[in-house]
Tab-separated table of C-alpha atoms in Angstrom:
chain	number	residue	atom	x	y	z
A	1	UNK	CA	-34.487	114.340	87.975
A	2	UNK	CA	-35.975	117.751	86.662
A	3	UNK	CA	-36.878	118.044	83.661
A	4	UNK	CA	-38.585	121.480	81.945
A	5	UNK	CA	-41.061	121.861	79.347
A	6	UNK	CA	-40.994	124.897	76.765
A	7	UNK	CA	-42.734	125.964	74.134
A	8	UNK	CA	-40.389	126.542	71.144
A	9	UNK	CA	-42.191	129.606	69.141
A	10	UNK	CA	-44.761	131.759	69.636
A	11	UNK	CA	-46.985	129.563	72.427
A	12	UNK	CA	-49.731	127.337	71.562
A	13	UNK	CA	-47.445	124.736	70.691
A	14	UNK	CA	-49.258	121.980	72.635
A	15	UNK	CA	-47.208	122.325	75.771
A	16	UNK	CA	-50.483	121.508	77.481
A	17	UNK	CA	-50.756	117.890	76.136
A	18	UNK	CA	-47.261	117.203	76.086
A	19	UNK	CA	-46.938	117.975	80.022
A	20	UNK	CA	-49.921	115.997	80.585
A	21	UNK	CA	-48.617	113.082	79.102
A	22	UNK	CA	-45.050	113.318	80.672
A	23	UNK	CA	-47.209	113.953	84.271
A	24	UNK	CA	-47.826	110.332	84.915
A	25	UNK	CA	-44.296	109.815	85.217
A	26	UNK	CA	-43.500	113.015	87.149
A	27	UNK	CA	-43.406	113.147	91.124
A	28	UNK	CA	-44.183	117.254	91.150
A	29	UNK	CA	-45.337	119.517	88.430
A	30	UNK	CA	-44.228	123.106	88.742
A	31	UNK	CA	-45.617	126.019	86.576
A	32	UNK	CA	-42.652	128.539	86.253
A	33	UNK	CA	-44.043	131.478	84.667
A	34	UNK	CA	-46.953	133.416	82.986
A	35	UNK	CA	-50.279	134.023	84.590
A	36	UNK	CA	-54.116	133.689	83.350
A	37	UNK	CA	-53.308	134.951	79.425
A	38	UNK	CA	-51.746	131.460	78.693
A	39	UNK	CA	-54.156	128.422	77.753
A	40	UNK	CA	-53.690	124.830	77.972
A	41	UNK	CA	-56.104	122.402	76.524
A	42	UNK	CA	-55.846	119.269	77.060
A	43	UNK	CA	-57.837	115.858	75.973
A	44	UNK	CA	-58.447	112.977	78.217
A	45	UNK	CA	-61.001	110.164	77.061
A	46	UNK	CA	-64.303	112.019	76.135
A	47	UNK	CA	-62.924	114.593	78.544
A	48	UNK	CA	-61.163	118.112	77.387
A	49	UNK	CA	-59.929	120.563	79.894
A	50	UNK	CA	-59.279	124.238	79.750
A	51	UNK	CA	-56.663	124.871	81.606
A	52	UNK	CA	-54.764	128.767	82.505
A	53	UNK	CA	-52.919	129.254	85.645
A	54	UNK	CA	-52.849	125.325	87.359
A	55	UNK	CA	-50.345	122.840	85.871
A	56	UNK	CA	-51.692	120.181	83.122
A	57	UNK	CA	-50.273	117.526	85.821
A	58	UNK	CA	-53.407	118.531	88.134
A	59	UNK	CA	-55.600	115.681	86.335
A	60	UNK	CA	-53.436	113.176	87.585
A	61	UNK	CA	-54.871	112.532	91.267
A	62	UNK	CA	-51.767	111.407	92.697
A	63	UNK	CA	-49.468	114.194	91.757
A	64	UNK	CA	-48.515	117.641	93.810
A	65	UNK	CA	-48.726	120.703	91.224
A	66	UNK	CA	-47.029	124.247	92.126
A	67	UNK	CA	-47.581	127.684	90.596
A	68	UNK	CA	-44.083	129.091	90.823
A	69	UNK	CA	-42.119	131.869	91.805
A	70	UNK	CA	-42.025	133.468	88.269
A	71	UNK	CA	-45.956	133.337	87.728
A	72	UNK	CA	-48.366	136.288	88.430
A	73	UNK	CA	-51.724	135.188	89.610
A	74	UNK	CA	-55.217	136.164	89.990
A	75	UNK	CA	-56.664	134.785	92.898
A	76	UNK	CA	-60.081	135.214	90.750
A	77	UNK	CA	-59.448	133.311	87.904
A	78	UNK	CA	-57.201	130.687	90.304
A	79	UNK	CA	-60.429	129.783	92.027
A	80	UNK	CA	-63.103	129.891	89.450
A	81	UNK	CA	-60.059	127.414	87.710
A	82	UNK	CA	-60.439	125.310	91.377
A	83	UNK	CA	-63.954	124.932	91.290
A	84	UNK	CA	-64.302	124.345	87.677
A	85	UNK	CA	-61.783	120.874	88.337
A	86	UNK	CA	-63.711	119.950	91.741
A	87	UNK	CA	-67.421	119.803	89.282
A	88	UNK	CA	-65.710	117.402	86.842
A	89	UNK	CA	-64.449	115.540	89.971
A	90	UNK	CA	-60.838	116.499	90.040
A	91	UNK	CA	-59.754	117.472	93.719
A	92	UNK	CA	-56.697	119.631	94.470
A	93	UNK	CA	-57.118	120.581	98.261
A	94	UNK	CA	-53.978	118.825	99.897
A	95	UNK	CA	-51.993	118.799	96.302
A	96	UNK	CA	-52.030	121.955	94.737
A	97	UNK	CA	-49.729	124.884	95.915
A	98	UNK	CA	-48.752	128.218	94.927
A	99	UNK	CA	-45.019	129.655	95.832
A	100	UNK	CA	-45.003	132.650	98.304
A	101	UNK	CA	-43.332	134.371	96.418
A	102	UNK	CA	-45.265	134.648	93.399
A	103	UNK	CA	-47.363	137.811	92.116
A	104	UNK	CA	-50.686	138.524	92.603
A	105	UNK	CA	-52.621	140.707	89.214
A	106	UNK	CA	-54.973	143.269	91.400
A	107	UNK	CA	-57.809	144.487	89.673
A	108	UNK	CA	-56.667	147.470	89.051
A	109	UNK	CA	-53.671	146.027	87.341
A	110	UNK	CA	-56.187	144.588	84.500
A	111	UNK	CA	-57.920	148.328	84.325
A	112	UNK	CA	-54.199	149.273	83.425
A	113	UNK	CA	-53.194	146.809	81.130
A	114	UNK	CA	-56.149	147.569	78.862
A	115	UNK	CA	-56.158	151.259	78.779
A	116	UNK	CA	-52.226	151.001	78.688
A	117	UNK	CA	-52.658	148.820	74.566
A	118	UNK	CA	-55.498	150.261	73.792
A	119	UNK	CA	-53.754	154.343	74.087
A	120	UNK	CA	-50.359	152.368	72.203
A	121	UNK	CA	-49.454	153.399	68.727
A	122	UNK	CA	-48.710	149.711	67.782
A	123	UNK	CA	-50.879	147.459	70.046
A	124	UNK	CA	-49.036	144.974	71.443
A	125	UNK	CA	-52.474	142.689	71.741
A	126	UNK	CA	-52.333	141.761	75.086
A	127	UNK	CA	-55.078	139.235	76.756
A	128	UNK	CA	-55.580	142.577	79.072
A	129	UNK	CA	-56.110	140.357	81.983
A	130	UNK	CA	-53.289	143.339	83.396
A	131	UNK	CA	-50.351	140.607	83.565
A	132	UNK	CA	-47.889	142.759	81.550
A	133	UNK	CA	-48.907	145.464	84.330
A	134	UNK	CA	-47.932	143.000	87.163
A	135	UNK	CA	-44.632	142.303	86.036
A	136	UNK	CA	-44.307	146.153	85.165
A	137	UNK	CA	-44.810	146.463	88.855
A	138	UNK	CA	-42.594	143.746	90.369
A	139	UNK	CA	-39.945	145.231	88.432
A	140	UNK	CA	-40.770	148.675	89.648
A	141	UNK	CA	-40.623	147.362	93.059
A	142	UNK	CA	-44.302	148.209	93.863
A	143	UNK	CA	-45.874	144.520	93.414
A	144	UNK	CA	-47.460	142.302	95.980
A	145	UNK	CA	-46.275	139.185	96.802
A	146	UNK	CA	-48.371	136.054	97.955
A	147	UNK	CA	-46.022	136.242	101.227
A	148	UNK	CA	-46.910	139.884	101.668
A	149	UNK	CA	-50.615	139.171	101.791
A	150	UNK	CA	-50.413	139.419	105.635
A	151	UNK	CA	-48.259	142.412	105.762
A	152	UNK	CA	-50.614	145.204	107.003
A	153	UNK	CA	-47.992	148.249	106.188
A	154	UNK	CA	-47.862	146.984	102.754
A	155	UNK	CA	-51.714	146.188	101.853
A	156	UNK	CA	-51.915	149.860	103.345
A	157	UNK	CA	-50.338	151.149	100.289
A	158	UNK	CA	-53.279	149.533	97.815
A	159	UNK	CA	-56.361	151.290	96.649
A	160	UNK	CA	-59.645	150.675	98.593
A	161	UNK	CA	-60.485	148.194	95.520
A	162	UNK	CA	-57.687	146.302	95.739
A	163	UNK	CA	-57.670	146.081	99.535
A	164	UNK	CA	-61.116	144.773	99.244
A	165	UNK	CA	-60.588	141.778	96.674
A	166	UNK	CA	-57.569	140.420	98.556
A	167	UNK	CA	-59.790	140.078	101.424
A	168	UNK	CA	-62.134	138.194	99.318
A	169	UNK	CA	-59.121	136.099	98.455
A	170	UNK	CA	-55.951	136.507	100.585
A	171	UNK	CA	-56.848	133.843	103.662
A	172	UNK	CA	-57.612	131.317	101.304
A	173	UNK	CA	-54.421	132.229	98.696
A	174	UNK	CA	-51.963	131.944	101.739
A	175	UNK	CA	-53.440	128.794	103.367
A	176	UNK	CA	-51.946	127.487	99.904
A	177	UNK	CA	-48.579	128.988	99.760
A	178	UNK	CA	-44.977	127.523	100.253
A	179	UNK	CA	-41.700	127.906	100.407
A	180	UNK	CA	-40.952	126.301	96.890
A	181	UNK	CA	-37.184	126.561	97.054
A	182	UNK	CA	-37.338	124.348	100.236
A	183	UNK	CA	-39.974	122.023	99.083
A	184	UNK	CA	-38.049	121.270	95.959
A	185	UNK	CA	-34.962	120.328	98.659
A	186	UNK	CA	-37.092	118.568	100.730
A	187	UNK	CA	-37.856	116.318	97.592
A	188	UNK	CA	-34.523	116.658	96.347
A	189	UNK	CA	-35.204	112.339	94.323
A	190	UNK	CA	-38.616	113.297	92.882
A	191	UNK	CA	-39.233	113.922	89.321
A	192	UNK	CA	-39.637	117.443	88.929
A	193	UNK	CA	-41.710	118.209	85.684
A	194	UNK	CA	-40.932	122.469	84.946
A	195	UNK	CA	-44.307	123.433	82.832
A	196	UNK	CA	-43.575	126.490	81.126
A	197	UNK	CA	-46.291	129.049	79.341
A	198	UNK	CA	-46.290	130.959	76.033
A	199	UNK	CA	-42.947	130.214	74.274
A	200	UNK	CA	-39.318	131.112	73.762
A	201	UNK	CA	-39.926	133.836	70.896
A	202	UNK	CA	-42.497	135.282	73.455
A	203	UNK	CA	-39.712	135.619	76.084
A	204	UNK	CA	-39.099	139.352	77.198
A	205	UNK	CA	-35.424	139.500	76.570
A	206	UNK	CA	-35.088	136.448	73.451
A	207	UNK	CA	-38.089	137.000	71.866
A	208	UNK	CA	-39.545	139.929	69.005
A	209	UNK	CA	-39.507	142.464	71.435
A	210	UNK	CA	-41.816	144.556	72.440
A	211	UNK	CA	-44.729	141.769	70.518
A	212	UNK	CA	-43.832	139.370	73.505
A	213	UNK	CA	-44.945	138.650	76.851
A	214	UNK	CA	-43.354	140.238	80.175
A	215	UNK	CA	-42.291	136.730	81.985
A	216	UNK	CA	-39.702	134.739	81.135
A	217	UNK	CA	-41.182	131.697	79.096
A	218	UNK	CA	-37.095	130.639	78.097
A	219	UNK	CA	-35.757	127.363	79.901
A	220	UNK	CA	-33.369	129.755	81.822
A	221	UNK	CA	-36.832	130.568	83.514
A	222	UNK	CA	-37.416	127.212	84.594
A	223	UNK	CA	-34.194	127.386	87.053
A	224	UNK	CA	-35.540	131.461	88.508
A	225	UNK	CA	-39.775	130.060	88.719
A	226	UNK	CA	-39.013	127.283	89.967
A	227	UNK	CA	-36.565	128.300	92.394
A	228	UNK	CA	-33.997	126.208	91.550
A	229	UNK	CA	-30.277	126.478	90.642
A	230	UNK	CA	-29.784	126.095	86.280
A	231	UNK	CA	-27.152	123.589	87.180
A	232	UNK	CA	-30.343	121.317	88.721
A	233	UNK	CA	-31.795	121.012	85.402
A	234	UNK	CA	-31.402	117.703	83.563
A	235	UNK	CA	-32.980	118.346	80.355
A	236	UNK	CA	-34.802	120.859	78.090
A	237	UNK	CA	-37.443	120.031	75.582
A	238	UNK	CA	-38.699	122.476	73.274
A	239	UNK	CA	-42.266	121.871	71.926
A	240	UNK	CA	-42.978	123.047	68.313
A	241	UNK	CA	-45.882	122.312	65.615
A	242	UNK	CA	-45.332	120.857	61.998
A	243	UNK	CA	-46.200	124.847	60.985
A	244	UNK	CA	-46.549	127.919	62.926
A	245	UNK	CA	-48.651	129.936	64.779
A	246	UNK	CA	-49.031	133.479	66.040
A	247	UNK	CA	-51.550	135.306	68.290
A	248	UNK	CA	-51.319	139.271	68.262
A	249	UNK	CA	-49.308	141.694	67.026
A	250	UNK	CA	-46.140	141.095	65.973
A	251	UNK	CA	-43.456	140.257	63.138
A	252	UNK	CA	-44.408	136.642	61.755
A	253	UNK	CA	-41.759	135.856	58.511
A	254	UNK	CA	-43.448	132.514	57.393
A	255	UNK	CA	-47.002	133.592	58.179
A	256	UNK	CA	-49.753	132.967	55.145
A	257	UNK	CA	-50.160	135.326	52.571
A	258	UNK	CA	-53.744	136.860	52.734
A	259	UNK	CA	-53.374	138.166	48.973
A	260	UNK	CA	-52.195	134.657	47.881
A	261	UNK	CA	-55.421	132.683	47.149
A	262	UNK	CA	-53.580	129.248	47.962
A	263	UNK	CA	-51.964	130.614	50.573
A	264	UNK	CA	-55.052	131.702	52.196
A	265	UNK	CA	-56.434	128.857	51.583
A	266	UNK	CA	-53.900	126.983	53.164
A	267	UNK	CA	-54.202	129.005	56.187
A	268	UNK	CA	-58.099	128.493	56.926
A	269	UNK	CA	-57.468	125.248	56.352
A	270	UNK	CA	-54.941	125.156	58.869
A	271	UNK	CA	-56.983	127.104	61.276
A	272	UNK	CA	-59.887	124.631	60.691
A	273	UNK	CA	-57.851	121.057	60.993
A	274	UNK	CA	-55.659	122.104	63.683
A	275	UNK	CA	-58.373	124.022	65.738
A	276	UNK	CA	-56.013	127.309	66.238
A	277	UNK	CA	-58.331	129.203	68.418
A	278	UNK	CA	-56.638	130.867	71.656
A	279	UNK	CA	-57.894	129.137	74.903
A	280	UNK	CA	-58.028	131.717	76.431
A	281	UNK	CA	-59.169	134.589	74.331
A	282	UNK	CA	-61.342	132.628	71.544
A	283	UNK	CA	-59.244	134.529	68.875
A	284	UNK	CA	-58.149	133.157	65.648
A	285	UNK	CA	-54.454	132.341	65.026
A	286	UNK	CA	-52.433	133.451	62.638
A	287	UNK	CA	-50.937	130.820	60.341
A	288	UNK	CA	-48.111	130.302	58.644
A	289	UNK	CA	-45.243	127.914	57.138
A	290	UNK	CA	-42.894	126.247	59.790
A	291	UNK	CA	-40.677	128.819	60.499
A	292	UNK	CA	-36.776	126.657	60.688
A	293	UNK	CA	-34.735	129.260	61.429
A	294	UNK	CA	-37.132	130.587	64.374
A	295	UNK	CA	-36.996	126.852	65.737
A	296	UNK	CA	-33.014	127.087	65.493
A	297	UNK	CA	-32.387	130.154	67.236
A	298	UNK	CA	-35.115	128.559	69.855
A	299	UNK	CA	-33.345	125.312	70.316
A	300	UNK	CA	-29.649	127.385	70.065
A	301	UNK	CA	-30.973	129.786	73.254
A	302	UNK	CA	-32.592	127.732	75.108
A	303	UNK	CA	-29.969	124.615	75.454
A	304	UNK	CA	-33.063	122.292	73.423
A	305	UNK	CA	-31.747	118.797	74.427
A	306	UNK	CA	-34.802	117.483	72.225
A	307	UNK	CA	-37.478	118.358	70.367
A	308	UNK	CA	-41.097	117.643	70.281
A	309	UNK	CA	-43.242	117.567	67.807
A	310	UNK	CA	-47.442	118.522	67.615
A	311	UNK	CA	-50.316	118.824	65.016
A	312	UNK	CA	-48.447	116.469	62.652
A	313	UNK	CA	-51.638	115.105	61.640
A	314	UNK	CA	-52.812	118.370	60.568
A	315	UNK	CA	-51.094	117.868	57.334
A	316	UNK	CA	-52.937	115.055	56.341
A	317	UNK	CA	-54.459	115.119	53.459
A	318	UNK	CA	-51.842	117.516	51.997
A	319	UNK	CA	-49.877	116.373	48.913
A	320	UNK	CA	-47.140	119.094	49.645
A	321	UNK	CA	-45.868	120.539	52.439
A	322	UNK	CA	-43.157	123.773	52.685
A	323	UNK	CA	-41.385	125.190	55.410
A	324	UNK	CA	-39.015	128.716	55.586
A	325	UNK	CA	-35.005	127.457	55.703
A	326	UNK	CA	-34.265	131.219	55.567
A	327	UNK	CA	-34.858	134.987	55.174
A	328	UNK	CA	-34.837	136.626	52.246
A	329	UNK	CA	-34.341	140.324	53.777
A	330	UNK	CA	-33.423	142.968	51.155
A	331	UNK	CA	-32.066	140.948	49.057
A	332	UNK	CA	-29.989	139.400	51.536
A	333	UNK	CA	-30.490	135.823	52.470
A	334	UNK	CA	-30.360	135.005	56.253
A	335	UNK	CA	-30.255	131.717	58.703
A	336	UNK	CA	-30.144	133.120	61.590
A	337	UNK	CA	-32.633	135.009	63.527
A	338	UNK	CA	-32.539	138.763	63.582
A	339	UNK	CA	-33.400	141.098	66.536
A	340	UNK	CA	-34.344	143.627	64.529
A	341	UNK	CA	-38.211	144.263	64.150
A	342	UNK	CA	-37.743	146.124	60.933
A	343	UNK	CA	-35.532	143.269	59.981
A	344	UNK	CA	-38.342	140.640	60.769
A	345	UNK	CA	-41.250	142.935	58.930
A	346	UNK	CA	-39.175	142.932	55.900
A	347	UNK	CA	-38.052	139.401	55.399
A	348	UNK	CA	-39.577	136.893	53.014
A	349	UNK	CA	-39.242	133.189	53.785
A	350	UNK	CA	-37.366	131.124	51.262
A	351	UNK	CA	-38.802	127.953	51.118
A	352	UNK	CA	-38.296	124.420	50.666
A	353	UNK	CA	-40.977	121.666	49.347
A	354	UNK	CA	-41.748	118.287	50.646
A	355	UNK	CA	-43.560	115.652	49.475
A	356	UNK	CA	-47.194	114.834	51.755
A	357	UNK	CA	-47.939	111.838	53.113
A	358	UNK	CA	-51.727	111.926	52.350
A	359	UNK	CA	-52.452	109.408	55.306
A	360	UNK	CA	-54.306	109.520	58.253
A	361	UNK	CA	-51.160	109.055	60.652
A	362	UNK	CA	-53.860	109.481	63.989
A	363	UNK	CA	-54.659	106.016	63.229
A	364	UNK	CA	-51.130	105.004	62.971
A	365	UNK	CA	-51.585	105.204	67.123
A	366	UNK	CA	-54.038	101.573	67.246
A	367	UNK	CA	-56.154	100.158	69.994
A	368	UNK	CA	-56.381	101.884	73.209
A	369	UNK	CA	-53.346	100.648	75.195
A	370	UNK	CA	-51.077	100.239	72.098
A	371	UNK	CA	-48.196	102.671	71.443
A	372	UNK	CA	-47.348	104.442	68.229
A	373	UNK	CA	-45.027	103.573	66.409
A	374	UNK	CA	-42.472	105.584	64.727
A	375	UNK	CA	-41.759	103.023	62.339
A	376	UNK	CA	-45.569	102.904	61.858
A	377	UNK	CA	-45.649	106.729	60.288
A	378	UNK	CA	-45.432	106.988	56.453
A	379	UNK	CA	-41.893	107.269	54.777
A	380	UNK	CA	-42.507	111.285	53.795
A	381	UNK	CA	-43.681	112.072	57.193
A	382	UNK	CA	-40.457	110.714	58.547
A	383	UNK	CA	-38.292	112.710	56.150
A	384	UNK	CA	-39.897	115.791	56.943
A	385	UNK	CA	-39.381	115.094	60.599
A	386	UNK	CA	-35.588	113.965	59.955
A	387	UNK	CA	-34.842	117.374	57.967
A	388	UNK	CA	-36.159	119.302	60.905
A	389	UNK	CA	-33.226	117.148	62.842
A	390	UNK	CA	-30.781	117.902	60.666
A	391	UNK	CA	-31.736	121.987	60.402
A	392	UNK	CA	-31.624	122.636	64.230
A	393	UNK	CA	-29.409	120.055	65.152
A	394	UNK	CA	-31.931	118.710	67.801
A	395	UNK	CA	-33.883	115.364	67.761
A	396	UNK	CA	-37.483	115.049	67.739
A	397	UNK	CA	-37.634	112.804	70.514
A	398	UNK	CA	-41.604	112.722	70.924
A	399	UNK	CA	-44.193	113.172	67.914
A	400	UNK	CA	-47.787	113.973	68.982
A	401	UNK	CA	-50.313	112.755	66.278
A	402	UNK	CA	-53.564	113.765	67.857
A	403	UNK	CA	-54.757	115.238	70.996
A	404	UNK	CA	-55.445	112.383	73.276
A	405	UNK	CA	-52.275	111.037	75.409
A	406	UNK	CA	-52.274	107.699	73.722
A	407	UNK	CA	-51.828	109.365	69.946
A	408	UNK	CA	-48.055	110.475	71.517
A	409	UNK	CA	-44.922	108.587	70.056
A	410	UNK	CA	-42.297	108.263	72.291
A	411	UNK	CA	-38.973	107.670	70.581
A	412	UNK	CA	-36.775	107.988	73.658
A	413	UNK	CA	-37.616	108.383	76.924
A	414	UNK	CA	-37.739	111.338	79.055
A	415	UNK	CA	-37.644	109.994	82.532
């Protein structure tokens, strides 16, 4: 069975967690795209984990993790990421494996990437850690390949600098590499969990482009990273939060006024409760309502088979809670997602009210060992969760209530 993992707007959905916690009943995790600028954080016990290039499955001793075919990677941060697991005790030598035919970010890629935003017009507000370079350069043709790393005629081509890291890096980067495409055959019964990284409205040719990242982070990805026909894939799940976030530059509809006092409010209270710092970068979030009609065109492009759902708790101790149900774009009002950037900078969300639940839910997960309950969850948290059904036409099939793996509801299973 392979299932894949997505995030369902603009990243930091809580893929992380989510992958985690399906992990312990996966065979193989595979990462199919993105490199270093995505960040997964994930809460185990007393323990939290930072996580950027290696599958969340990795904390699970018994399971084989793959960075895939779609994924540019920095030998760099891949084994300062290696050695930060093997000090908390968490070995991957024997388990952890990277697809030959994955990128590799050169330093001079990064040098690129941040004079390349920095001279823009419009920042895009990259991570600059020169991934948006590396993709820019297997599409030119002029990339290097984990299975090229031996390939003297090739390396020949690279600057001095470049030449020199991969020898810092290249013996121990192919010692790890497979053929994925036959190792997935080989294990043609296992569970195959597809992790993806950022999220669908990030994807190069779905998302707000040109605000969006350079790999595919769409489901359709899953089948191309993971090397892997799309007819192998047995289901899709799209992870979203009860609101939305953005990091960067880009068109954000349902984002927080900063002129509105309560919206403003709203939003650093947001930030605050739900901890909506990047992993990766350290930079604040931007905040907004959840955006419906985003999540529909996500679930519509993507083939969603089912929804989950994150930072639920977050909304507490609110006594109302909106979300946008449409655009309001010149006048105009619109359900379904525009292309357009102008389109997107214009539009206003038109909003609908529900009624808080002003309960701790987190608690609603008991004793270590017992499962949540969906029942368990307060009658107004349920209806907000139902009308989200009935928008996209998806179910929310898990609810996430805190961070650690036992605060997950499970209200059908996935394997």
């Amino acid at each position: 069975m392979k299932v894949v993992v997505i995030g369902a707007q603009w990243g930091d959905e809580g893929k992380g967690k989510i992958v985690d916690y399906l992990a312990d009943g996966a065979d193989i995790i595979v990462r199919f795209s993105g490199g270093a600028n995505a960040g997964h954080t994930i809460v185990t016990g007393d323990e939290k984990y930072a996580l950027h290039l290696i599958p969340s499955g990795v904390l699970y001793n018994d399971k084989t993790v793959i960075l895939g075919a779609g994924m540019v990677i920095d030998p760099k941060a891949l084994f300062s990421e290696i050695e930060m697991l093997k000090s908390r005790g968490i070995e991957t030598e024997g388990r952890l494996f990277v697809s030959d035919r994955a990128h590799i970010v050169l330093p001079s890629y990064i040098e690129i990437d941040r004079e390349r935003d920095a001279g823009r017009v419009n920042p895009i507000g990259t991570t600059g850690r020169g991934i948006g370079v590396t993709y820019s350069m297997k599409s030119a043709r002029d990339g290097i390949r984990v299975a090229d790393l031996n390939w003297s005629e090739k390396l020949a081509e690279l600057p001095q600098g470049d030449r020199n890291f991969l020898e810092r890096y290249g013996e121990r980067l192919s010692a790890m590499a497979i053929d994925l495409s036959a190792h997935i055959t080989r294990y043609k019964d296992a569970k195959v969990l597809f992790e993806g990284a950022q999220g669908a409205l990030l994807d190069l040719d779905l998302g707000t482009y040109p605000y969006v990242s350079s790999g595919m982070s769409c489901a359709a990805g899953a089948a191309v990273g993971g090397c892997v026909g799309p007819r192998s894939i047995d289901k899709v799940l799209g992870v979203f939060k009860a609101y939305s976030t953005r990091v960067g530059n880009g068109p954000f509809p349902s984002e927080f006024s900063v002129t509105d006092a309560a919206e403003d409010g709203l939003c650093r209270f947001i930030r605050e409760t739900g901890r909506e710092y990047g992993v990766t970068t350290g930079r604040p979030r931007r905040c907004g309502y959840l955006d419906l009609v985003a999540l529909r065109y996500a679930c519509r492009t993507n083939s969603i088979d089912s929804l989950v759902m994150t930072h639920v708790d977050v909304y507490d101790s609110l006594d109302e809670i909106k979300a946008c149900v449409a655009y309001d774009i010149g006048g105009r009002q619109a359900e379904d997602f525009p292309a357009s950037i102008e389109a997107l900078n214009g539009a206003h969300p038109v909003l609908k009210s529900f009624k808080g639940w002003e309960t701790d839910i987190s608690g609603k997960a008991g004793n270590e060992g017992e499962a949540a309950s969906f029942g368990g969850l307060p009658k107004e948290a349920r209806d907000y969760i139902a009308f989200i059904e009935d928008y996209c036409e998806t179910p929310v099939s898990i609810v996430s209530i805190g961070y650690e793996r036992r605060r997950t509801i499970e209200r059908a299973p996935v394997w």
